[in-house]
Coordinates of C-alpha atoms and ligand atoms in Angstrom, one line a residue:
M25 CA 0.0 0.0 0.0
C26 CA 1.1 3.7 0.0
G27 CA 4.6 4.5 0.9
I28 CA 6.0 7.7 2.5
F29 CA 9.5 9.0 2.5
G30 CA 10.8 12.4 3.8
Y31 CA 14.2 13.9 4.4
I32 CA 15.6 16.9 6.3
G33 CA 19.3 17.3 6.6
N34 CA 22.5 18.9 5.4
K35 CA 23.0 16.9 2.2
K36 CA 22.3 18.6 -1.1
N37 CA 20.7 15.6 -2.9
A38 CA 17.4 15.4 -1.1
G39 CA 15.6 14.7 -4.4
E40 CA 17.8 11.7 -5.2
M41 CA 17.4 10.3 -1.7
I42 CA 13.6 10.7 -1.8
L43 CA 13.3 9.0 -5.2
S44 CA 15.5 6.2 -4.0
G45 CA 13.5 5.9 -0.8
L46 CA 10.3 5.6 -2.9
K47 CA 11.9 3.0 -5.0
S48 CA 12.7 0.9 -2.0
L49 CA 9.1 1.2 -0.9
E50 CA 7.8 0.0 -4.4
Y51 CA 7.4 -3.5 -3.1
R52 CA 4.5 -2.3 -0.9
G53 CA 2.4 -1.9 -4.1
Y54 CA 1.4 1.4 -5.8
D55 CA 0.0 2.9 -8.9
S56 CA 1.3 6.4 -8.9
W57 CA 4.0 8.5 -7.2
G58 CA 5.0 12.0 -6.4
V59 CA 7.5 14.3 -4.7
A60 CA 7.6 17.8 -3.2
I61 CA 11.0 19.2 -2.7
K62 CA 12.1 22.6 -1.5
K63 CA 15.2 23.6 -3.5
D64 CA 18.0 25.7 -2.1
D65 CA 16.8 28.6 -4.2
S66 CA 13.5 28.4 -2.2
Q67 CA 11.4 27.2 -5.2
I68 CA 9.2 24.2 -4.5
Y69 CA 9.6 21.4 -7.0
I70 CA 6.6 19.2 -7.5
E71 CA 6.3 16.1 -9.7
K72 CA 3.5 13.6 -9.8
H73 CA 3.0 10.7 -12.1
T74 CA 0.8 7.6 -12.6
G75 CA 2.6 4.3 -13.2
K76 CA 5.9 3.0 -11.9
I77 CA 8.9 5.0 -10.9
G78 CA 11.1 2.6 -12.9
D79 CA 14.2 4.5 -14.0
A80 CA 12.7 7.9 -13.3
S81 CA 15.1 10.6 -12.2
L82 CA 14.6 14.2 -11.2
P83 CA 16.3 17.2 -12.8
A84 CA 19.5 18.2 -11.1
M85 CA 18.8 20.5 -8.1
D86 CA 20.3 21.4 -4.8
S87 CA 18.0 20.6 -2.0
S88 CA 18.1 19.3 1.5
I89 CA 14.4 18.9 2.4
G90 CA 11.4 17.2 0.8
I91 CA 8.8 14.5 0.9
G92 CA 7.6 11.8 -1.5
H93 CA 4.8 9.2 -1.8
T94 CA 3.8 6.1 -3.6
R95 CA 0.0 5.8 -3.9
W96 CA -2.2 2.7 -4.1
A97 CA -5.5 4.2 -5.1
T98 CA -8.5 4.0 -2.8
H99 CA -10.4 7.3 -3.1
G100 CA -10.3 8.6 -6.6
G101 CA -8.8 6.9 -9.7
V102 CA -5.2 6.5 -10.8
T103 CA -4.5 10.0 -12.2
D104 CA -1.6 12.4 -11.9
A105 CA -3.9 14.8 -10.0
N106 CA -4.8 12.2 -7.4
A107 CA -1.1 11.3 -6.8
H108 CA 0.4 12.8 -3.6
P109 CA 1.7 15.3 -2.4
H110 CA -1.4 17.4 -2.0
I111 CA -1.2 21.1 -1.5
S112 CA -3.3 23.8 0.1
C113 CA -4.7 26.7 -1.9
D114 CA -2.0 29.1 -0.4
K115 CA 0.7 26.5 -1.2
K116 CA 2.0 26.7 2.3
V117 CA 0.9 23.2 3.4
I118 CA 2.0 20.1 1.6
V119 CA 0.8 16.7 2.6
V120 CA 1.5 13.0 2.0
H121 CA -0.9 10.5 3.6
N122 CA -1.2 6.8 4.0
G123 CA -4.6 5.5 5.1
I124 CA -8.1 6.9 4.8
V125 CA -9.8 10.0 6.1
E126 CA -13.1 8.4 6.7
N127 CA -15.1 11.6 7.2
Y128 CA -13.5 13.5 4.3
E129 CA -16.7 14.1 2.3
E130 CA -18.2 16.2 5.1
L131 CA -14.9 18.1 5.7
K132 CA -14.5 18.7 1.9
K133 CA -18.0 20.0 1.6
Q134 CA -17.4 22.6 4.3
L135 CA -14.0 23.6 2.9
I136 CA -15.5 24.1 -0.6
K137 CA -18.3 26.2 0.9
I138 CA -15.8 28.6 2.4
G139 CA -13.8 28.9 -0.8
H140 CA -11.2 26.1 -1.0
T141 CA -10.5 24.7 -4.5
F142 CA -9.7 21.0 -4.7
T143 CA -7.6 19.6 -7.5
S144 CA -8.0 15.9 -6.7
E145 CA -10.7 13.4 -5.9
T146 CA -8.8 12.1 -2.9
D147 CA -9.7 12.0 0.7
S148 CA -6.1 13.1 1.5
E149 CA -6.3 16.5 0.0
V150 CA -8.7 17.7 2.7
L151 CA -5.8 17.5 5.2
A152 CA -3.8 20.2 3.4
H153 CA -6.8 22.6 3.1
Q154 CA -8.1 22.0 6.6
I155 CA -4.7 22.9 8.1
E156 CA -4.5 26.0 5.9
E157 CA -7.9 26.9 7.3
F158 CA -6.9 26.4 10.9
L159 CA -3.8 28.4 10.4
K160 CA -5.9 31.4 9.5
E161 CA -7.1 31.6 13.1
E162 CA -4.1 30.1 14.8
K163 CA -0.5 30.7 13.8
D164 CA 0.9 27.9 15.9
L165 CA 1.6 24.9 13.7
H166 CA 1.4 22.5 16.6
V167 CA -2.1 23.7 17.6
A168 CA -3.3 23.5 14.0
I169 CA -2.1 19.9 13.6
S170 CA -3.6 18.9 16.9
K171 CA -6.9 20.4 15.9
L172 CA -6.8 18.5 12.6
R173 CA -6.1 15.3 14.3
S174 CA -9.1 15.7 16.6
Q175 CA -11.3 16.2 13.5
I176 CA -10.3 13.3 11.2
A177 CA -11.5 9.7 11.5
G178 CA -9.7 6.6 10.3
M179 CA -6.3 5.0 10.2
N180 CA -3.5 7.2 8.9
A181 CA 0.2 8.1 8.7
V182 CA 0.9 11.6 7.6
I183 CA 3.7 14.0 6.9
V184 CA 2.7 17.6 6.8
F185 CA 5.4 19.7 5.2
F186 CA 5.5 23.5 5.8
P187 CA 8.0 24.6 3.2
D188 CA 8.2 28.2 4.4
K189 CA 9.2 27.1 7.9
E190 CA 11.2 24.1 6.7
T191 CA 9.3 22.0 9.1
F192 CA 7.6 18.6 9.1
Y193 CA 4.8 17.5 11.4
I194 CA 4.4 13.7 11.5
F195 CA 1.6 11.8 13.1
K196 CA 0.0 8.4 12.8
N197 CA -2.9 6.2 13.9
G198 CA -2.7 2.6 12.8
S199 CA -0.5 2.9 9.7
P200 CA 3.2 2.6 10.2
I201 CA 5.8 5.4 10.3
V202 CA 9.5 5.2 11.2
L203 CA 12.0 8.0 11.9
G204 CA 15.7 7.6 11.2
E205 CA 18.4 9.8 12.7
K206 CA 22.0 10.4 11.8
Q207 CA 24.0 13.4 12.9
N208 CA 21.6 16.3 12.0
E209 CA 19.9 14.3 9.2
Y210 CA 16.4 12.9 9.6
F211 CA 14.6 10.4 7.5
V212 CA 10.9 9.5 7.7
A213 CA 9.4 6.5 6.0
S214 CA 6.6 3.9 6.0
D215 CA 9.1 1.2 6.5
A216 CA 12.6 0.9 8.0
S217 CA 13.9 -0.8 4.9
A218 CA 13.8 2.6 3.1
I219 CA 15.9 4.2 5.9
I220 CA 18.5 1.5 6.4
P221 CA 20.8 2.6 3.6
Y222 CA 21.4 5.8 5.6
T223 CA 21.1 4.8 9.3
K224 CA 20.2 1.9 11.6
H225 CA 19.2 4.3 14.3
V226 CA 15.4 4.4 14.2
Y227 CA 12.2 5.2 16.1
F228 CA 8.8 3.6 15.4
V229 CA 6.3 6.3 16.0
E230 CA 3.4 5.1 18.2
D231 CA -0.3 5.7 17.5
G232 CA -1.4 9.0 18.9
E233 CA 2.2 10.5 19.0
M234 CA 3.2 13.5 17.0
V235 CA 6.6 14.6 15.9
S236 CA 7.8 18.0 14.8
L237 CA 11.0 18.1 12.9
N238 CA 13.0 21.0 11.5
R239 CA 16.6 22.1 11.1
N240 CA 16.8 22.9 14.9
G241 CA 16.0 19.4 15.8
I242 CA 13.2 17.0 16.6
S243 CA 10.5 16.9 19.3
L244 CA 8.2 14.0 20.1
F245 CA 4.8 14.5 21.8
D246 CA 2.7 11.8 23.4
S247 CA -1.0 11.4 22.8
E248 CA -1.7 14.0 25.5
G249 CA 0.6 16.5 23.9
K250 CA 3.4 16.1 26.5
N251 CA 7.0 16.2 25.3
K252 CA 8.6 12.8 25.4
D253 CA 12.2 11.5 24.9
I254 CA 12.8 9.5 21.8
D255 CA 14.1 6.0 22.5
Y256 CA 15.9 5.2 19.2
I257 CA 16.6 1.5 18.6
T258 CA 19.3 0.0 16.4
L259 CA 18.1 -2.2 13.6
S260 CA 19.7 -5.6 13.5
Y261 CA 19.9 -6.0 9.7
N262 CA 21.9 -4.1 7.2
A263 CA 21.5 -2.6 3.8
E264 CA 22.4 -5.8 2.0
A265 CA 19.4 -7.5 3.5
V266 CA 17.2 -5.1 1.5
S267 CA 18.9 -5.5 -1.8
R268 CA 18.6 -8.3 -4.4
G269 CA 22.3 -9.1 -4.3
K270 CA 23.3 -11.8 -6.8
Y271 CA 19.7 -12.9 -7.4
P272 CA 17.5 -11.8 -10.3
H273 CA 14.5 -11.4 -8.1
F274 CA 13.7 -10.8 -4.4
M275 CA 11.4 -13.8 -4.6
L276 CA 14.2 -16.2 -5.5
K277 CA 16.5 -14.6 -3.0
E278 CA 14.0 -15.0 -0.2
I279 CA 13.3 -18.6 -1.3
Y280 CA 17.0 -19.3 -1.0
E281 CA 17.2 -17.6 2.4
Q282 CA 14.8 -20.1 4.0
P283 CA 17.3 -22.8 5.1
T284 CA 19.2 -20.1 7.2
V285 CA 16.1 -18.5 8.5
I286 CA 14.5 -21.8 9.6
Q287 CA 17.7 -23.2 11.1
N288 CA 18.2 -20.0 13.1
I289 CA 14.8 -20.3 14.6
A290 CA 15.5 -23.9 15.7
S291 CA 18.8 -22.8 17.1
S292 CA 18.2 -19.5 18.7
Q293 CA 14.5 -18.9 19.3
L294 CA 13.8 -21.8 21.7
E295 CA 13.2 -19.6 24.7
T296 CA 10.5 -17.7 22.8
V297 CA 9.1 -21.0 21.7
K298 CA 8.9 -22.2 25.3
E299 CA 7.4 -19.0 26.6
T300 CA 4.6 -19.2 24.0
A301 CA 4.0 -22.9 24.7
K302 CA 3.5 -22.0 28.4
R303 CA 1.0 -19.3 27.5
I304 CA -1.0 -21.7 25.3
I305 CA -1.0 -24.3 28.1
N306 CA -2.3 -21.6 30.6
A307 CA -4.9 -20.2 28.2
Y308 CA -8.6 -21.1 28.3
G309 CA -8.6 -21.4 24.5
T310 CA -6.2 -20.3 21.8
Y311 CA -7.1 -18.8 18.4
L312 CA -4.7 -18.4 15.5
V313 CA -5.5 -15.4 13.3
G314 CA -4.0 -14.2 10.0
C315 CA -4.7 -13.3 6.4
G316 CA -3.7 -14.8 3.1
T317 CA -0.5 -16.8 3.4
A318 CA -0.5 -16.2 7.2
S319 CA -4.0 -17.7 7.4
Y320 CA -2.7 -20.9 5.7
A321 CA 0.1 -21.0 8.3
C322 CA -2.6 -20.7 10.9
L323 CA -4.6 -23.6 9.3
A324 CA -1.4 -25.7 9.2
G325 CA -1.0 -24.8 12.9
T326 CA -4.4 -26.3 13.8
Y327 CA -3.2 -29.7 12.3
L328 CA 0.2 -29.5 13.9
F329 CA -1.2 -28.7 17.4
S330 CA -3.8 -31.4 17.1
K331 CA -1.4 -34.1 16.0
I332 CA 1.7 -33.2 18.0
A333 CA 0.4 -31.3 21.0
K334 CA -3.0 -33.0 21.2
R335 CA -4.6 -29.6 21.5
H336 CA -7.5 -28.1 19.8
I337 CA -6.5 -24.7 18.6
N338 CA -9.0 -22.5 16.8
F339 CA -8.3 -20.7 13.6
S340 CA -9.9 -17.8 11.7
I341 CA -8.9 -15.6 8.8
G342 CA -8.3 -12.0 10.0
S343 CA -11.2 -10.4 8.1
E344 CA -13.7 -12.9 9.7
F345 CA -12.4 -13.1 13.2
S346 CA -14.4 -10.0 14.3
Y347 CA -17.6 -12.0 13.7
L348 CA -16.4 -15.0 15.6
L349 CA -14.9 -13.6 18.8
N350 CA -18.0 -13.1 20.9
F351 CA -17.1 -16.0 23.1
L352 CA -13.6 -14.7 24.0
K353 CA -12.8 -14.3 27.6
D354 CA -10.0 -12.6 29.5
T355 CA -8.4 -16.0 29.8
S356 CA -8.5 -16.6 26.0
L357 CA -5.3 -16.3 23.9
V358 CA -5.1 -14.9 20.4
I359 CA -2.0 -15.5 18.4
A360 CA -1.9 -13.2 15.4
L361 CA 0.4 -14.1 12.5
S362 CA 1.5 -11.4 10.2
Q363 CA 4.7 -10.9 8.3
S364 CA 4.3 -7.1 8.1
G365 CA 2.5 -6.7 11.4
E366 CA 0.4 -4.0 9.6
T367 CA -2.4 -6.0 7.9
I368 CA -5.5 -4.1 8.8
D369 CA -7.9 -7.1 8.6
T370 CA -5.8 -8.8 11.2
L371 CA -5.2 -5.7 13.3
A372 CA -8.8 -4.6 13.4
S373 CA -10.0 -8.0 14.6
V374 CA -7.3 -8.5 17.2
Q375 CA -8.1 -5.0 18.5
K376 CA -11.6 -6.3 19.2
A377 CA -10.2 -9.3 20.9
K378 CA -8.1 -7.1 23.1
A379 CA -11.2 -5.1 23.9
K380 CA -12.6 -8.3 25.3
K381 CA -9.4 -8.6 27.4
A382 CA -8.1 -11.6 25.6
Q383 CA -4.3 -12.0 25.7
L384 CA -2.5 -11.3 22.4
I385 CA 0.6 -12.8 21.1
A386 CA 2.1 -11.5 17.8
L387 CA 4.1 -13.6 15.4
T388 CA 5.5 -11.1 13.0
N389 CA 8.6 -10.3 11.0
V390 CA 8.7 -6.5 11.7
L391 CA 10.1 -5.2 14.8
G392 CA 8.1 -2.1 16.0
S393 CA 5.2 -2.9 13.7
T394 CA 1.7 -2.1 14.9
L395 CA 1.0 -5.7 15.7
Y396 CA 4.3 -6.1 17.5
R397 CA 3.5 -3.1 19.7
M398 CA -0.1 -4.1 20.3
A399 CA 0.7 -7.5 21.6
D400 CA 1.2 -8.6 25.2
Y401 CA 4.0 -10.8 24.0
S402 CA 5.7 -10.7 20.6
M403 CA 7.7 -13.3 18.7
L404 CA 9.9 -12.1 15.9
L405 CA 10.3 -14.3 12.9
N406 CA 13.7 -12.8 12.3
A407 CA 13.5 -13.7 8.7
G408 CA 15.0 -10.4 7.5
P409 CA 13.1 -8.0 5.3
E410 CA 10.7 -9.8 2.9
K411 CA 10.5 -7.6 -0.2
A412 CA 8.9 -9.8 -2.8
V413 CA 5.1 -9.4 -2.7
A414 CA 4.5 -13.1 -2.5
S415 CA 5.4 -14.3 1.0
T416 CA 7.9 -17.2 1.1
K417 CA 10.4 -17.2 4.0
A418 CA 7.9 -15.6 6.4
Y419 CA 5.5 -18.5 5.8
T420 CA 8.1 -21.2 6.4
A421 CA 9.4 -19.3 9.4
K422 CA 5.8 -19.1 10.9
I423 CA 5.4 -22.9 10.3
T424 CA 8.7 -23.5 12.0
F425 CA 7.6 -21.6 15.1
L426 CA 4.2 -23.3 15.3
Y427 CA 5.8 -26.7 14.8
L428 CA 8.3 -26.2 17.5
I429 CA 5.7 -24.7 19.9
A430 CA 3.5 -27.8 19.3
H431 CA 6.5 -30.0 20.1
E432 CA 7.4 -28.0 23.2
I433 CA 3.8 -28.5 24.5
N434 CA 4.2 -32.2 23.9
R435 CA 7.7 -32.1 25.7
T436 CA 9.4 -33.3 22.5
L437 CA 11.1 -30.1 21.5
H438 CA 14.4 -31.9 20.8
E439 CA 12.7 -34.2 18.3
G440 CA 11.0 -31.1 16.7
V441 CA 14.4 -29.4 16.3
Q442 CA 15.9 -32.5 14.7
N443 CA 13.0 -32.7 12.2
I444 CA 13.4 -29.0 11.4
S445 CA 17.1 -29.7 10.6
R446 CA 15.9 -32.5 8.3
A447 CA 13.5 -30.1 6.6
V448 CA 16.3 -27.6 6.1
R449 CA 18.4 -30.3 4.4
E450 CA 15.5 -31.1 2.1
I451 CA 15.1 -27.5 1.1
E452 CA 18.8 -27.3 0.3
G453 CA 18.4 -30.5 -1.8
L454 CA 15.4 -29.0 -3.7
L455 CA 17.3 -25.8 -4.4
E456 CA 20.0 -27.9 -6.0
R457 CA 17.4 -29.7 -8.1
K458 CA 15.4 -26.5 -8.9
S459 CA 15.9 -27.0 -12.7
H460 CA 13.6 -30.0 -12.5
I461 CA 10.8 -27.7 -11.1
Q462 CA 11.6 -25.1 -13.8
H463 CA 11.3 -27.8 -16.4
L464 CA 7.9 -28.8 -15.0
A465 CA 6.8 -25.2 -15.0
N466 CA 7.6 -24.8 -18.6
R467 CA 5.7 -28.0 -19.3
I468 CA 2.5 -26.9 -17.6
K469 CA 2.5 -23.2 -18.2
N470 CA -0.2 -23.2 -20.8
K471 CA -2.7 -25.3 -18.9
N472 CA -6.0 -23.8 -17.8
N473 CA -6.0 -25.2 -14.3
I474 CA -3.6 -26.6 -11.8
F475 CA -4.9 -28.6 -8.8
I476 CA -2.9 -29.2 -5.6
L477 CA -4.0 -32.0 -3.3
G478 CA -3.1 -33.1 0.2
R479 CA -4.7 -34.4 3.4
G480 CA -4.1 -33.3 7.0
V481 CA -1.4 -30.7 7.2
S482 CA -0.7 -31.2 3.5
Y483 CA -4.2 -29.8 2.8
A484 CA -3.1 -26.6 4.4
A485 CA 0.1 -26.8 2.3
A486 CA -2.0 -27.3 -0.8
L487 CA -3.9 -24.1 -0.1
E488 CA -0.8 -22.1 0.4
S489 CA 0.8 -23.6 -2.7
A490 CA -2.1 -22.7 -4.9
L491 CA -2.0 -19.1 -3.6
K492 CA 1.7 -18.9 -4.4
I493 CA 1.1 -20.0 -8.0
K494 CA -1.9 -17.8 -8.5
E495 CA -0.5 -14.6 -7.2
V496 CA 2.7 -14.6 -9.3
S497 CA 1.9 -16.6 -12.4
Y498 CA -1.8 -15.5 -12.7
M499 CA -2.6 -19.2 -13.5
H500 CA -5.7 -20.7 -12.0
A501 CA -4.5 -23.0 -9.2
E502 CA -6.7 -24.5 -6.5
G503 CA -5.7 -26.5 -3.4
F504 CA -8.1 -29.1 -2.2
A505 CA -8.3 -31.7 0.5
A506 CA -7.5 -34.8 -1.4
G507 CA -10.6 -36.6 0.0
E508 CA -12.9 -33.8 -1.0
L509 CA -12.2 -34.1 -4.7
K510 CA -14.6 -36.8 -5.5
H511 CA -17.4 -34.7 -3.9
G512 CA -17.4 -32.4 -6.9
V513 CA -14.1 -30.9 -8.1
I514 CA -13.1 -34.1 -9.9
A515 CA -15.5 -32.9 -12.7
L516 CA -12.8 -30.3 -13.6
I517 CA -10.1 -32.9 -14.3
E518 CA -9.5 -33.4 -18.0
E519 CA -6.7 -34.9 -20.2
G520 CA -3.4 -33.4 -19.1
T521 CA -4.6 -31.3 -16.1
P522 CA -1.6 -30.9 -13.8
V523 CA -2.3 -32.2 -10.3
I524 CA 0.4 -31.7 -7.7
L525 CA 0.0 -34.2 -5.0
F526 CA 1.6 -33.8 -1.6
N527 CA 1.9 -37.3 -0.2
P528 CA 4.2 -37.5 2.8
E529 CA 4.7 -40.8 4.6
D530 CA 2.2 -40.0 7.4
E531 CA -1.3 -41.2 8.3
T532 CA -2.6 -39.7 5.1
Y533 CA -0.3 -41.6 2.7
E534 CA -2.6 -44.5 1.5
D535 CA -5.7 -42.3 1.1
T536 CA -3.8 -39.6 -0.7
L537 CA -2.5 -42.3 -3.1
S538 CA -6.1 -43.2 -3.9
A539 CA -6.8 -39.6 -4.9
A540 CA -3.8 -39.9 -7.3
H541 CA -5.4 -43.0 -8.9
E542 CA -8.7 -41.2 -9.1
V543 CA -7.4 -38.2 -11.0
K544 CA -5.0 -40.3 -13.1
A545 CA -7.9 -42.4 -14.3
R546 CA -9.5 -39.2 -15.6
G547 CA -6.4 -38.1 -17.5
A548 CA -4.6 -35.9 -15.0
Y549 CA -0.8 -35.3 -15.2
V550 CA 0.2 -36.3 -11.7
I551 CA 3.2 -34.6 -10.1
G552 CA 3.8 -36.7 -7.0
V553 CA 5.7 -35.1 -4.1
S554 CA 6.7 -37.8 -1.6
S555 CA 9.5 -39.8 -0.1
R556 CA 8.2 -42.9 -1.9
K557 CA 8.0 -43.3 -5.6
N558 CA 4.9 -44.8 -7.1
D559 CA 4.0 -45.7 -10.7
V560 CA 0.8 -43.6 -10.5
Y561 CA 3.0 -40.4 -10.6
D562 CA 3.8 -39.1 -14.1
T563 CA 6.6 -37.2 -12.5
F564 CA 8.1 -37.5 -9.1
I565 CA 9.7 -35.0 -6.8
E566 CA 11.4 -36.7 -3.9
V567 CA 11.1 -35.1 -0.4
K568 CA 12.5 -37.3 2.3
N569 CA 10.4 -37.8 5.4
C570 CA 10.9 -35.1 8.0
Q571 CA 7.7 -36.1 9.9
D572 CA 5.2 -33.2 10.1
A573 CA 8.0 -30.7 9.2
T574 CA 7.8 -32.2 5.7
I575 CA 5.2 -29.4 5.0
I576 CA 8.1 -27.0 4.9
P577 CA 10.1 -28.4 1.9
N578 CA 6.8 -29.3 0.2
V579 CA 5.7 -25.7 0.1
V580 CA 9.1 -24.6 -1.1
I581 CA 8.4 -26.7 -4.2
A582 CA 5.3 -24.7 -4.9
Q583 CA 7.2 -21.4 -4.2
L584 CA 9.7 -22.4 -6.9
M585 CA 6.9 -23.6 -9.2
G586 CA 5.1 -20.2 -8.8
Y587 CA 8.4 -18.4 -9.5
Y588 CA 9.3 -20.4 -12.6
L589 CA 5.7 -20.2 -13.9
A590 CA 5.8 -16.4 -13.6
L591 CA 9.1 -16.3 -15.5
A592 CA 7.8 -18.8 -18.1
K593 CA 4.8 -16.5 -18.7
G594 CA 6.9 -13.4 -18.8
Y595 CA 5.8 -11.8 -15.5
D596 CA 7.8 -10.1 -12.8
P597 CA 7.4 -12.4 -9.8
D598 CA 8.4 -9.6 -7.4
K599 CA 5.6 -7.3 -8.3
P600 CA 2.4 -9.2 -9.2
R601 CA -0.4 -7.1 -10.6
N602 CA -3.1 -5.7 -8.2
L603 CA -1.3 -6.9 -5.1
A604 CA 0.4 -4.9 -2.3
K605 CA 2.9 -6.2 0.2
S606 CA 1.3 -4.6 3.2
V607 CA -2.5 -4.5 3.0
T608 CA -3.4 -1.5 5.2
V609 CA -7.0 -1.0 3.9
K610 CA -10.0 -3.1 4.7
Ligands
LIG21 C1 0.7 -14.0 -0.1 C2 0.8 -12.8 0.7 C3 -0.4 -12.3 1.4 C4 -0.1 -12.0 2.8 C5 -1.3 -11.4 3.5 C6 -1.0 -11.1 5.0 O1 1.9 -14.4 -0.6 O2 1.8 -12.2 0.8 O3 -1.5 -13.2 1.3 O4 0.3 -13.2 3.4 O5 -1.6 -10.2 2.9 O6 0.1 -10.4 5.1 P1 0.9 -10.3 6.5 O7 1.5 -11.6 6.8 O8 1.8 -9.2 6.4 O9 -0.2 -10.0 7.6

């Protein structure tokens, strides 16, 4: 979703830094972009465009202050005029905004009535005009911004740039915003990964807080307007972690990072695993909540907890949990899974769970994210920044945590750790044999449908695998419980339909094999993923038995399949159409 970047400092290339900041936020998803830069000759340079930044550059200019924005359209179409920044009539207030001003129509009507001219259809533009209006009665910027905040409804993250005063006001509610500091230079961004090339010294602004920033320094105010010290933290990753390095795409890089990420969890996160296991044991009931890929990790979790820990753990997708949580008590535990920690469908529902006094645990990849801060206890995936839109390493990291927690509850953590190491070796083996998967992708790239089947935890893997293939290759792929097929879906199988069958050597093995025969008899091209070869498979991908951790290498096969299908069809796997990395609108 939208990305924000701002700079105030002593360097003369603010424009370059802002453009490069916006490029590093591209992965969040956007359809237009813009900048507002005050040049050293005091002129304000504005540029706004639809489409991608790509290789865009700005004209040479000396400047040390400005803001930029990538927009993912919500209110108003994708047009140059609707791109941010938005500017007040007197040109003294410039705004970039992430989120939604829910009551903008009412505010806009009143502002038009008193003479303001709007140049866009966005909700965001009201912010600039409303501040201009307040400043007519009240010269103090701080008071004007506070008044604005009390008038607007909805989640937001905003930089208000007063070019005359060379001052930014920054505030947020819900949507993320990070400050970076380095010897008289300040950076503001939606995501720390845009700041890390300059400094690791960052502060995640809290909901309700407000920051004023100018050449004299920075002040932070709490939600009651009181001055507050800024507790900067030091990020643990470096600039390489947010670049593609030797890989052609972030998606491939992140697929390759999985062995390290997963092994690290099994080696150095065991205290966190134990603490969460304790909290689950003490809870009255536990609910796993997440969206998209995170929801499929939750679903896998229900199988893993049932089988390994002999515990019934509930599961809901984030956007539905609000309608299911009436029975929560103060002894209930909600574990929210979210790579970004900013997914609004997840945040909104867990907020309601918190209002019912349920305990909240976050399993997220982003230190300082909204979910991280909202939770009573937070587990960090420590997977490093995930930049490709399609989630890969965050998914397998989530599964690793859930798998180990289930083992800890069963007092078999050691066995769990050993199986994770086996899974890691299997992923490494698959990466060595990736050309087989690429070959298969080329073979099936023109088919109308791909089906993915599994039972038990492999059913959850099938759903995640289908999502991965769909989002990056735009091919129709569906995951099904292998037993459910004959209740209807088998009608779709025709000569040559590719069917990927997850058939680990567990309690599902024989029944899943029957499904292979059923689809094969109707002409399917069966891709068997198993530790045991069988004649029913037209092609076989060997994954050795890692007990229930086999789900991890199995899903890696689908990640690679999705990646190579995207390449075979000529798509950029890192930036699939219509998708955003961080989904901050409902
Ligand atoms: C799929 C994908 C999305 C996200 C979903 C939740 O590859 O990336 O389905 O998993 O939008 O995102 P997080 O985990 O950030 O809450």
